mmCIF file of C-alpha atoms in Angstrom:
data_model
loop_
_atom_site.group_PDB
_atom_site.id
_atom_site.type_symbol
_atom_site.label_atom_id
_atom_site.label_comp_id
_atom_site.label_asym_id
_atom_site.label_seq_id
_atom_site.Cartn_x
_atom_site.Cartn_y
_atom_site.Cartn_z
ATOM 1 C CA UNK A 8 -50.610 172.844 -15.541
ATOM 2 C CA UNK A 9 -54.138 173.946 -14.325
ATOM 3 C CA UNK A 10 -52.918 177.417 -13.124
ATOM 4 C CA UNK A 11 -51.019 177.857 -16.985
ATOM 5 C CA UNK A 12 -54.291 176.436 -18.796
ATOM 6 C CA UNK A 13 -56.449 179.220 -16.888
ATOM 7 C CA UNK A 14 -53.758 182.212 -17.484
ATOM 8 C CA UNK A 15 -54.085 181.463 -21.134
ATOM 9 C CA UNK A 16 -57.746 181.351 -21.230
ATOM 10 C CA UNK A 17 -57.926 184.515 -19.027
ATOM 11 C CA UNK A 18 -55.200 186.054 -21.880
ATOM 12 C CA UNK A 19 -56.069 184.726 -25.182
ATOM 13 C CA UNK A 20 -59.522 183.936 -23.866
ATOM 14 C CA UNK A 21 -59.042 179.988 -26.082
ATOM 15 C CA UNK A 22 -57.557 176.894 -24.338
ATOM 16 C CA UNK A 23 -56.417 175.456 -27.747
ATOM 17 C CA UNK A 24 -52.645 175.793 -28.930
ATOM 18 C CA UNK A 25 -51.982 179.061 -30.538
ATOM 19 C CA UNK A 26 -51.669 179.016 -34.347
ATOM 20 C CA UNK A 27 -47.837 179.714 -35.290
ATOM 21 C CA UNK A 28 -46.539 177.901 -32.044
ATOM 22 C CA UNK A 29 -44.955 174.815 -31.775
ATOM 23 C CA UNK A 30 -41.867 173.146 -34.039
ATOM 24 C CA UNK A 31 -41.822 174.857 -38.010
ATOM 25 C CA UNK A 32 -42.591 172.777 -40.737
ATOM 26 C CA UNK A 33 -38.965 171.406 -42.455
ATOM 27 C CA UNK A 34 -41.198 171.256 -46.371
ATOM 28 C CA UNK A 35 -42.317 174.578 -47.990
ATOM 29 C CA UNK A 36 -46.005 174.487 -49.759
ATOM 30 C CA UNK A 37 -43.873 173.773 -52.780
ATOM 31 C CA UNK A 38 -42.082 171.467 -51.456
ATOM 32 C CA UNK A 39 -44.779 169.711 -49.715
ATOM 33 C CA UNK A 40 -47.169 169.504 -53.660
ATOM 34 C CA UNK A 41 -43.995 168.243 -54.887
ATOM 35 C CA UNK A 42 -44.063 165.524 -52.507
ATOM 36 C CA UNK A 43 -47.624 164.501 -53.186
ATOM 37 C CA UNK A 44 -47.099 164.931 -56.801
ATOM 38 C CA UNK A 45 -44.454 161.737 -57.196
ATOM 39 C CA UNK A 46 -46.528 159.590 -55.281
ATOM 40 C CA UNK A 47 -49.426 160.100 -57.114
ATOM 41 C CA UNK A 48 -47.590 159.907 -60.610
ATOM 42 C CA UNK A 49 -45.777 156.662 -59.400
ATOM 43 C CA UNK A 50 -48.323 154.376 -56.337
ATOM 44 C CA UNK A 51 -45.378 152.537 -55.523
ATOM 45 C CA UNK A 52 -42.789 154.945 -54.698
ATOM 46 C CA UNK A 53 -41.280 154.145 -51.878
ATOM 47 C CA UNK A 54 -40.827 157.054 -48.903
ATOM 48 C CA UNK A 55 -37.342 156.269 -49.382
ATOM 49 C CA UNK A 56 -37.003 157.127 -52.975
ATOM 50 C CA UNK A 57 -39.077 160.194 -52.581
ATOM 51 C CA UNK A 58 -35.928 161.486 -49.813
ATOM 52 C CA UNK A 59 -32.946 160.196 -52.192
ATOM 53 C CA UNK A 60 -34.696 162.203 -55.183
ATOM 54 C CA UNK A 61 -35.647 165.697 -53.210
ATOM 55 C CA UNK A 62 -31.972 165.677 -51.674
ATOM 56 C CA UNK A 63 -30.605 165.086 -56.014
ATOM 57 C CA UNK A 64 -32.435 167.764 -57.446
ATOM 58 C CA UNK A 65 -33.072 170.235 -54.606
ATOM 59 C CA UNK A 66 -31.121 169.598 -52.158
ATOM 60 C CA UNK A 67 -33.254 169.460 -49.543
ATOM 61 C CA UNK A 68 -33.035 166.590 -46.557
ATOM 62 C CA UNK A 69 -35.639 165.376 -45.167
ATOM 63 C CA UNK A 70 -37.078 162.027 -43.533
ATOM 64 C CA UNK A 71 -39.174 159.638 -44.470
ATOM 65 C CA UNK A 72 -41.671 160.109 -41.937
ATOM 66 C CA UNK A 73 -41.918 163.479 -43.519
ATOM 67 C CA UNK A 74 -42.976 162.143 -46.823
ATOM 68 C CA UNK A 75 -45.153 160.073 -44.945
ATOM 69 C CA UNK A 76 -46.802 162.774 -43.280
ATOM 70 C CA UNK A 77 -47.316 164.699 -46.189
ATOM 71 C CA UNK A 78 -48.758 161.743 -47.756
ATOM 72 C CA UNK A 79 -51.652 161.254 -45.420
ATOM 73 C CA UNK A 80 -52.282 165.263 -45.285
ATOM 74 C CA UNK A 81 -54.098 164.211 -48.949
ATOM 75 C CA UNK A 82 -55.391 161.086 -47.745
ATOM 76 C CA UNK A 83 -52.633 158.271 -49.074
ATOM 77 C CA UNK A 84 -51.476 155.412 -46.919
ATOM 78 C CA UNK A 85 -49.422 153.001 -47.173
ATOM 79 C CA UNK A 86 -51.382 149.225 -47.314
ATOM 80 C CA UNK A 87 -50.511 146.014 -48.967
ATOM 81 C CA UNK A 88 -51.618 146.310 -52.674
ATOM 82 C CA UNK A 89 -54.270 144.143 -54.251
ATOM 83 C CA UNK A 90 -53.237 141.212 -56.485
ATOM 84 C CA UNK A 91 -55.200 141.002 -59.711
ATOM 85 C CA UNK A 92 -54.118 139.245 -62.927
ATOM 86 C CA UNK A 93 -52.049 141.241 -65.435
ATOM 87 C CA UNK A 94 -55.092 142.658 -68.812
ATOM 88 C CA UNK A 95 -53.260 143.436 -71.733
ATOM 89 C CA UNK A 96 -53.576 146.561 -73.739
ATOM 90 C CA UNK A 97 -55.179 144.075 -76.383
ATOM 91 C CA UNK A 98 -57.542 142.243 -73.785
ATOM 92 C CA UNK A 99 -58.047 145.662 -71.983
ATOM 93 C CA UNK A 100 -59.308 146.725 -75.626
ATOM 94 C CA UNK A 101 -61.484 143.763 -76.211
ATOM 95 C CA UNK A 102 -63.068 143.528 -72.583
ATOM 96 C CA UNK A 103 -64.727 146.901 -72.910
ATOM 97 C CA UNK A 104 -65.640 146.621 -76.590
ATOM 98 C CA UNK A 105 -67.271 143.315 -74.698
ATOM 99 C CA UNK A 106 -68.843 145.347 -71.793
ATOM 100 C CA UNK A 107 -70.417 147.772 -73.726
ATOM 101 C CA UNK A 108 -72.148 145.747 -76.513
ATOM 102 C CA UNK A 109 -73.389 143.503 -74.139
ATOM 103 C CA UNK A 110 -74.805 146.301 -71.936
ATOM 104 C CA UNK A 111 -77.144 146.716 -74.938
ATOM 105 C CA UNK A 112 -78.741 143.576 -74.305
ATOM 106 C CA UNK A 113 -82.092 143.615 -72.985
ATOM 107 C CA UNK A 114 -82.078 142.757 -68.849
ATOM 108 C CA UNK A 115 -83.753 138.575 -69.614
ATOM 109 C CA UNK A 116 -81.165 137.967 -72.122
ATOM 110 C CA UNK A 117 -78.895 136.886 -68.846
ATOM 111 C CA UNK A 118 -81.494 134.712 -67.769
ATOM 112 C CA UNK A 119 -80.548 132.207 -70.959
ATOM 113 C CA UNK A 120 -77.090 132.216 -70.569
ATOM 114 C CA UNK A 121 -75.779 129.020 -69.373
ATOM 115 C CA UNK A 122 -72.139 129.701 -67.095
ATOM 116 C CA UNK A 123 -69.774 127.354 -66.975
ATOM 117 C CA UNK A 124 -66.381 126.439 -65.216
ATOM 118 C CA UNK A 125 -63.721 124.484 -63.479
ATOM 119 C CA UNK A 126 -62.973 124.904 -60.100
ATOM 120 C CA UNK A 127 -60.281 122.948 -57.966
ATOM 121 C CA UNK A 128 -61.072 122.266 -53.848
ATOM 122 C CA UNK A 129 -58.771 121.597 -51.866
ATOM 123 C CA UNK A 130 -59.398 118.805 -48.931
ATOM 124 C CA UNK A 131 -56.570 120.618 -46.612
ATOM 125 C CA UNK A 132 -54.171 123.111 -45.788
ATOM 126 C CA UNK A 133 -54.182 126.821 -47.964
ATOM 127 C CA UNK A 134 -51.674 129.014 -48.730
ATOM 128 C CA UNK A 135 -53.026 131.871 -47.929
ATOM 129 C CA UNK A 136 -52.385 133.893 -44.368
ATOM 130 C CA UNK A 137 -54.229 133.211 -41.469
ATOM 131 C CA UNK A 138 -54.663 135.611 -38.038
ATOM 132 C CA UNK A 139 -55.016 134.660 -34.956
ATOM 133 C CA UNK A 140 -55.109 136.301 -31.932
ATOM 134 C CA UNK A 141 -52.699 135.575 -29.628
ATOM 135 C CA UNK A 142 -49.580 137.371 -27.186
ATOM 136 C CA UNK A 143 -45.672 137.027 -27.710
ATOM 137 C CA UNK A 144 -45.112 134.076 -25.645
ATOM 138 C CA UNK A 145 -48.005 131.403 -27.552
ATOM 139 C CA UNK A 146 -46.311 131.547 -30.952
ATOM 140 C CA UNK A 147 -46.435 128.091 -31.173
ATOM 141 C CA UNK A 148 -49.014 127.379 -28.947
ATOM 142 C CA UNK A 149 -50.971 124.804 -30.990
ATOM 143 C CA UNK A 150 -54.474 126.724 -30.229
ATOM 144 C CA UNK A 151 -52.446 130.016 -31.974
ATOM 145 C CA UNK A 152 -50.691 127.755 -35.304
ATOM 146 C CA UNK A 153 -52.353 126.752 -38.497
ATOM 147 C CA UNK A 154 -52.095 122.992 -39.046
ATOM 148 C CA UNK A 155 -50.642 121.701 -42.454
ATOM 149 C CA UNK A 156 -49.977 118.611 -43.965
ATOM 150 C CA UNK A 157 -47.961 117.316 -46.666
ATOM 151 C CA UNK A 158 -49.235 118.059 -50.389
ATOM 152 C CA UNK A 159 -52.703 119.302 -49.121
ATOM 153 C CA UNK A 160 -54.090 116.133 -47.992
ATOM 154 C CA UNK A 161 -55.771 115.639 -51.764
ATOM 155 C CA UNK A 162 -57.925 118.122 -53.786
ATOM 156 C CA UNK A 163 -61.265 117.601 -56.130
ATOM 157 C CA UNK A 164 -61.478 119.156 -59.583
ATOM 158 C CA UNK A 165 -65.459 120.052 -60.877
ATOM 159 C CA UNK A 166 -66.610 120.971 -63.743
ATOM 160 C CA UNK A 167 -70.064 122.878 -63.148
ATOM 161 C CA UNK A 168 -72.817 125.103 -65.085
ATOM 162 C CA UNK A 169 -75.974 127.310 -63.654
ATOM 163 C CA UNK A 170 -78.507 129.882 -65.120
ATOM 164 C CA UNK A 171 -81.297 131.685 -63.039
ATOM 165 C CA UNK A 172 -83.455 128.514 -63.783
ATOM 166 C CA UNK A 173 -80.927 126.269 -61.982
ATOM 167 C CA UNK A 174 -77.845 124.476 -61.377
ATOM 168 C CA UNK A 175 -76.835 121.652 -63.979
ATOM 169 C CA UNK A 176 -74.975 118.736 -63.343
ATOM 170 C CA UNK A 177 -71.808 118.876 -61.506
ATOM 171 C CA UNK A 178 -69.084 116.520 -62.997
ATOM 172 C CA UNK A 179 -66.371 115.491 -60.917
ATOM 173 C CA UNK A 180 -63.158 115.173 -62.576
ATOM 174 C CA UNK A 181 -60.755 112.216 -62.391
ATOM 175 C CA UNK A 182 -58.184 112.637 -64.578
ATOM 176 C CA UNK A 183 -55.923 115.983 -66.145
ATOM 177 C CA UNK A 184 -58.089 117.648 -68.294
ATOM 178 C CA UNK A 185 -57.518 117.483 -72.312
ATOM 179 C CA UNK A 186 -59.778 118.879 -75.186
ATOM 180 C CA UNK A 187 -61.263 114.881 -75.528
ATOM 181 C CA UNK A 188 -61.985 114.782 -71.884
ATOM 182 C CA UNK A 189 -63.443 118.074 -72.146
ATOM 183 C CA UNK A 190 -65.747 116.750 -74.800
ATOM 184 C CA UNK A 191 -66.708 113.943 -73.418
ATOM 185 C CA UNK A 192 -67.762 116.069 -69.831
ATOM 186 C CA UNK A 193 -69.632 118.788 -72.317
ATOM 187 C CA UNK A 194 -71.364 115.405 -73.798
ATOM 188 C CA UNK A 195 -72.455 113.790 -70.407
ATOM 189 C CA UNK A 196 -73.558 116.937 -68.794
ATOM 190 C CA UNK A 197 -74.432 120.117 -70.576
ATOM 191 C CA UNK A 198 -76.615 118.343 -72.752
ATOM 192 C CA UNK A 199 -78.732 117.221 -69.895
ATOM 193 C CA UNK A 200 -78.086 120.048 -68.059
ATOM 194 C CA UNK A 201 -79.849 121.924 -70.672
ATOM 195 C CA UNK A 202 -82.690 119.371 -70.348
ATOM 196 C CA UNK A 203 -83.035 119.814 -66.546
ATOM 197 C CA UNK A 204 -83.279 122.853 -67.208
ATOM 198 C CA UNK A 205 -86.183 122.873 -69.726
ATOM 199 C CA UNK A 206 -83.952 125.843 -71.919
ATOM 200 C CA UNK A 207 -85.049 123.911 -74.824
ATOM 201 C CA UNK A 208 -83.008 125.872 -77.773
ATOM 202 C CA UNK A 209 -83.289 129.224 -76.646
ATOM 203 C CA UNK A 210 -79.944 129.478 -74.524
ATOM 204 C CA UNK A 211 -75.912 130.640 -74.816
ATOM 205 C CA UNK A 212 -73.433 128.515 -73.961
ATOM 206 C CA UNK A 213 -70.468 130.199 -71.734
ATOM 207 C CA UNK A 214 -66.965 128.904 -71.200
ATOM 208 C CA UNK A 215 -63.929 130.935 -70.977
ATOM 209 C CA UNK A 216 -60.850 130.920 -74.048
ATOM 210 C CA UNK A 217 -59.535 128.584 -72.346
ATOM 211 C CA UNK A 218 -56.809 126.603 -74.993
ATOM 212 C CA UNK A 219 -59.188 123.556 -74.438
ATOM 213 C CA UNK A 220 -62.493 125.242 -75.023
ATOM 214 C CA UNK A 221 -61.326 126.446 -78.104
ATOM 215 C CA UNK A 222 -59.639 124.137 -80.220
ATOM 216 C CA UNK A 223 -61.318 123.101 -83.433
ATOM 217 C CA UNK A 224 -62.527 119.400 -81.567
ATOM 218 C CA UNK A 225 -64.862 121.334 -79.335
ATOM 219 C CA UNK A 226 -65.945 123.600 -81.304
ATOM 220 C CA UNK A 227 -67.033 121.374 -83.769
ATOM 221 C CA UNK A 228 -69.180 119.089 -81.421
ATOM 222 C CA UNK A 229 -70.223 122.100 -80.356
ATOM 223 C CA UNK A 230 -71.971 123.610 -83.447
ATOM 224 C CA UNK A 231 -73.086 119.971 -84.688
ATOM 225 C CA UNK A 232 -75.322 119.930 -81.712
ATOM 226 C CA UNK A 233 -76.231 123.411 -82.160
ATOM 227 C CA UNK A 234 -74.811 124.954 -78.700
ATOM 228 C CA UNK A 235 -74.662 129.087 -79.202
ATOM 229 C CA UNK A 236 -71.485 129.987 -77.414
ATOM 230 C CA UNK A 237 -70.997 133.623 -76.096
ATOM 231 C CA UNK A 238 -68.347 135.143 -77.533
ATOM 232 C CA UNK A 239 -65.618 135.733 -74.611
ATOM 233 C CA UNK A 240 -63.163 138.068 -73.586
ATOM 234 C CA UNK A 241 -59.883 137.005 -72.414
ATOM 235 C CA UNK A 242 -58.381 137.440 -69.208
ATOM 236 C CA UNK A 243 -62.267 137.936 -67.762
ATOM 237 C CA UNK A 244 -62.796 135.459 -64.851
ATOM 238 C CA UNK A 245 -64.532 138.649 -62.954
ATOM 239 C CA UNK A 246 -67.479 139.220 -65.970
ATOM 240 C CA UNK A 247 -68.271 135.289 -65.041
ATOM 241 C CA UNK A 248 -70.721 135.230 -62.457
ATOM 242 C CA UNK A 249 -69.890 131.103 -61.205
ATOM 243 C CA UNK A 250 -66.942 132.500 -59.867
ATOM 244 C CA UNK A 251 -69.094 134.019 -57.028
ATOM 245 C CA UNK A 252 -71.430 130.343 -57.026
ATOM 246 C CA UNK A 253 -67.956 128.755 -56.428
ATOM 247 C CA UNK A 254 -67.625 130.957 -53.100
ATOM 248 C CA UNK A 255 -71.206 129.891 -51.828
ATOM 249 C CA UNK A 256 -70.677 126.687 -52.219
ATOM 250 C CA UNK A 257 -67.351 126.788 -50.727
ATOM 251 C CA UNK A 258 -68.880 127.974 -47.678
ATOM 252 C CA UNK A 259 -71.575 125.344 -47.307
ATOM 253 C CA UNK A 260 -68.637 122.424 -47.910
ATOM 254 C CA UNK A 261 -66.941 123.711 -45.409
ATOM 255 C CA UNK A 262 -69.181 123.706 -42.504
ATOM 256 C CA UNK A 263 -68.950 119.720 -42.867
ATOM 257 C CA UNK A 264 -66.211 119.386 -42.377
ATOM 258 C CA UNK A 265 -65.276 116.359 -45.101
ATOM 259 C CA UNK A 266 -62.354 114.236 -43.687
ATOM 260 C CA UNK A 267 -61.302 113.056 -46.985
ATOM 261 C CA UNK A 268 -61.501 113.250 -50.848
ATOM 262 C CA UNK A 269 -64.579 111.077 -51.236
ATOM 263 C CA UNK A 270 -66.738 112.644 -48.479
ATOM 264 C CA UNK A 271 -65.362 116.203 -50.140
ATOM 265 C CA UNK A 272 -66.867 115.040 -53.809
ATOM 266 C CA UNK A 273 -69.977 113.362 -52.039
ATOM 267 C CA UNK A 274 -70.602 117.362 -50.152
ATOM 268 C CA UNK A 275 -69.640 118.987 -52.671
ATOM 269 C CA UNK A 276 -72.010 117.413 -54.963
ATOM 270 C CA UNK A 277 -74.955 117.668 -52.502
ATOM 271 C CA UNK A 278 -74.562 121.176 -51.650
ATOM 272 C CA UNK A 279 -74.533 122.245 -55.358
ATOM 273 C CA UNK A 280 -77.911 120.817 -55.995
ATOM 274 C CA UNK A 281 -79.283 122.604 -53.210
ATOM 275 C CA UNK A 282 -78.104 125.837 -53.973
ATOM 276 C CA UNK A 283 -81.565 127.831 -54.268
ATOM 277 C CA UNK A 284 -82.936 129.920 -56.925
ATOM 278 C CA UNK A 285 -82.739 133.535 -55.477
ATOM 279 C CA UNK A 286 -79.078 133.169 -54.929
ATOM 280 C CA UNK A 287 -78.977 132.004 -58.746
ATOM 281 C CA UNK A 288 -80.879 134.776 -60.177
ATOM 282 C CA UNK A 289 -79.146 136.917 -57.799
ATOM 283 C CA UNK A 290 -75.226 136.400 -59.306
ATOM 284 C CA UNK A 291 -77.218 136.726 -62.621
ATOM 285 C CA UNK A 292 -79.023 140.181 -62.180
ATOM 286 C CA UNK A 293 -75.632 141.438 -61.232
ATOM 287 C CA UNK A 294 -74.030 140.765 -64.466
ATOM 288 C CA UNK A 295 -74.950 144.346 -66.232
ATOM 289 C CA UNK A 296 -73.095 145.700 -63.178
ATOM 290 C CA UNK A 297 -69.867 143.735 -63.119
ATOM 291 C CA UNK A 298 -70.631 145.166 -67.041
ATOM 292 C CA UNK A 299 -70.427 148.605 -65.742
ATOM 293 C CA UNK A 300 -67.657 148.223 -63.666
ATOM 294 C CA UNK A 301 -65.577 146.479 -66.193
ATOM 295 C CA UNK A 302 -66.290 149.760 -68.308
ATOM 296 C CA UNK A 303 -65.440 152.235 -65.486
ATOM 297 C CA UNK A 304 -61.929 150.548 -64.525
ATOM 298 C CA UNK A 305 -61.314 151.393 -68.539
ATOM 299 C CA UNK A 306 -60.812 147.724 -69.138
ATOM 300 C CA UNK A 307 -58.464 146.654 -66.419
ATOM 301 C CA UNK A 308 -59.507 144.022 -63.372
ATOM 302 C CA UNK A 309 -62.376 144.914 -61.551
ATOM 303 C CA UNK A 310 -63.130 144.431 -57.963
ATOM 304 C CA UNK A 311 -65.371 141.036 -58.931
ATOM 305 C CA UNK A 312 -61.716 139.642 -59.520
ATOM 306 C CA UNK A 313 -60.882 137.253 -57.266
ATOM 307 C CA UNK A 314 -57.436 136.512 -55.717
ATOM 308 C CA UNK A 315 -57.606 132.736 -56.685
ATOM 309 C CA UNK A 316 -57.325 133.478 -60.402
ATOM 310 C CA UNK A 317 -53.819 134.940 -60.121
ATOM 311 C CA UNK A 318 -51.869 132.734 -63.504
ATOM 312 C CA UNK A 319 -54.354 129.878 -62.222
ATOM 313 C CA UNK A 320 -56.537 127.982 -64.548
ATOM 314 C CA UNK A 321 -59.215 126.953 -61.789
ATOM 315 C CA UNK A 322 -59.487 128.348 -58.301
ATOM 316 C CA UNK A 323 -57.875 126.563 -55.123
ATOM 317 C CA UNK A 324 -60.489 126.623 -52.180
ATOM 318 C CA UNK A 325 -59.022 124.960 -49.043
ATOM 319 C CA UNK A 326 -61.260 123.110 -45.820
ATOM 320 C CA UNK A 327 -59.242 123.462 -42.585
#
């Protein structure tokens, strides 16, 4: 091996492999922008497809680790594809007409804006994937398993609301949620929410088009007690800032560990109030960019969507 290395460097005077050698190339150029072509017209063609459809039209066999290969000469992989919840044509239409007037607003108008939401935690057990790290034999070791138990061990709905001033009141729910109930929570909280908050008149109101938000019960209590409401996109959960409050204060709940529903309403409760003002103002001063996003992805779901929103009403946050 040495002796053949220093012939051909003593020959060639270059050690590396000599351009033209080795096994030939089974695609043509052609063949090979063909290739790439169908799976960048179609993302989810499979290699598989690609084969069957080369040896139909020009008869040409070939594998699928060649398709694979030619794939990752432009800088395609295969990976698991991102979930996000299906926009419309008509929503996709109406979130950048939204995006784009609002990026008109001048940079403070965000600070008035009052968010709002519902958000469901769960006390136990998620249905998500977990990884651990572990070798063939401890499959069901119990350090190497992810405990579950039956119907989640219990879950707490809230109803919450935040500007850069502040967080307002967070209501915990107690019963299903109906256009009355929603009423009555808009009643006992935003009001003095709004008061906390020393907003006096000069603030928006936001809540997604959700069926209960919008029915003519709401909005009527609404404009009797002279709450502006931001005019909303559907389909948006990623233009709403509280989605990312939601994560923070997932976070916090979770490092104690609450045993049961009550201690998880009790925690949750305390670690919204002391949710401080930078990280407020900071979710709020990146509204104009989840703006500009929204506008770059041509209306579709931007990467401020979250997974938990997929054909949910309220996000599912679980404490292992």
């Amino acid at each position: 091996m040495v002796r053949s290395m220093i012939n051909k460097c003593k020959n060639t005077k270059c050690i590396g492999n000599i351009f033209g050698r080795g096994r030939k190339r089974k695609t043509t150029t052609t063949t090979d922008r063909l290739i790439q072509r169908k799976l960048k017209i179609d993302r989810r063609k499979s290699a598989r497809s690609v084969t069957s459809e080369l040896e139909k039209e020009l008869g040409i066999v070939i594998s699928q680790s060649t398709v694979r290969r030619r794939a990752h000469e432009i800088g395609l992989f295969g990976r698991v594809a991102r979930k996000k919840p299906y926009v419309s044509k008509m929503n996709r239409v109406k979130r950048l007409k939204y995006a784009k007037e609002m990026l008109g607003k001048p940079f403070d108008y965000w600070d008035t804006v009052v968010w709002s939401d519902e958000s469901k935690f769960n006390l136990f057990g998620s249905d998500g994937k977990g990884v651990v790290w572990r070798s063939r034999k401890e499959e069901f070791d119990p350090k190497c398993t992810l405990p579950t138990v039956k119907y989640g061990g219990g879950s707490v709905i809230v109803w919450g609301c935040f500007t850069e001033k502040g967080v307002g009141k967070l209501y915990i729910l107690d019963r299903i949620m109906d256009r009355f109930y929603y009423r009555e929570i808009l009643k006992k909280n935003l009001i003095p929410s709004i008061q906390q908050l020393s907003l006096g008149t000069n603030f928006t109101f936001m809540h997604d088009n959700d069926p209960k938000h919008t029915l003519a019960l709401v909005r009527s209590w609404l404009r009797n007690n002279g709450v502006r409401v931001l005019q909303w996109p559907s389909s948006s959960p990623d233009l709403n800032p509280i989605e990312h409050l939601w994560d923070v204060l997932e976070d916090r709940v979770k490092k104690r560990q609450p045993k049961n529903k009550a201690e998880l309403a009790l925690h949750l409760v305390e670690e919204w109030n002391k949710i401080e003002l930078p990280v407020l103002a900071k979710l709020v001063g990146l509204v104009p960019s989840r703006l500009n996003e929204c506008i770059k992805m041509k209306g579709y779901s931007t990467r401020y969507q979250t997974l938990g929103h997929l054909y949910l009403r309220c996000r599912k946050r679980c404490f292992p």
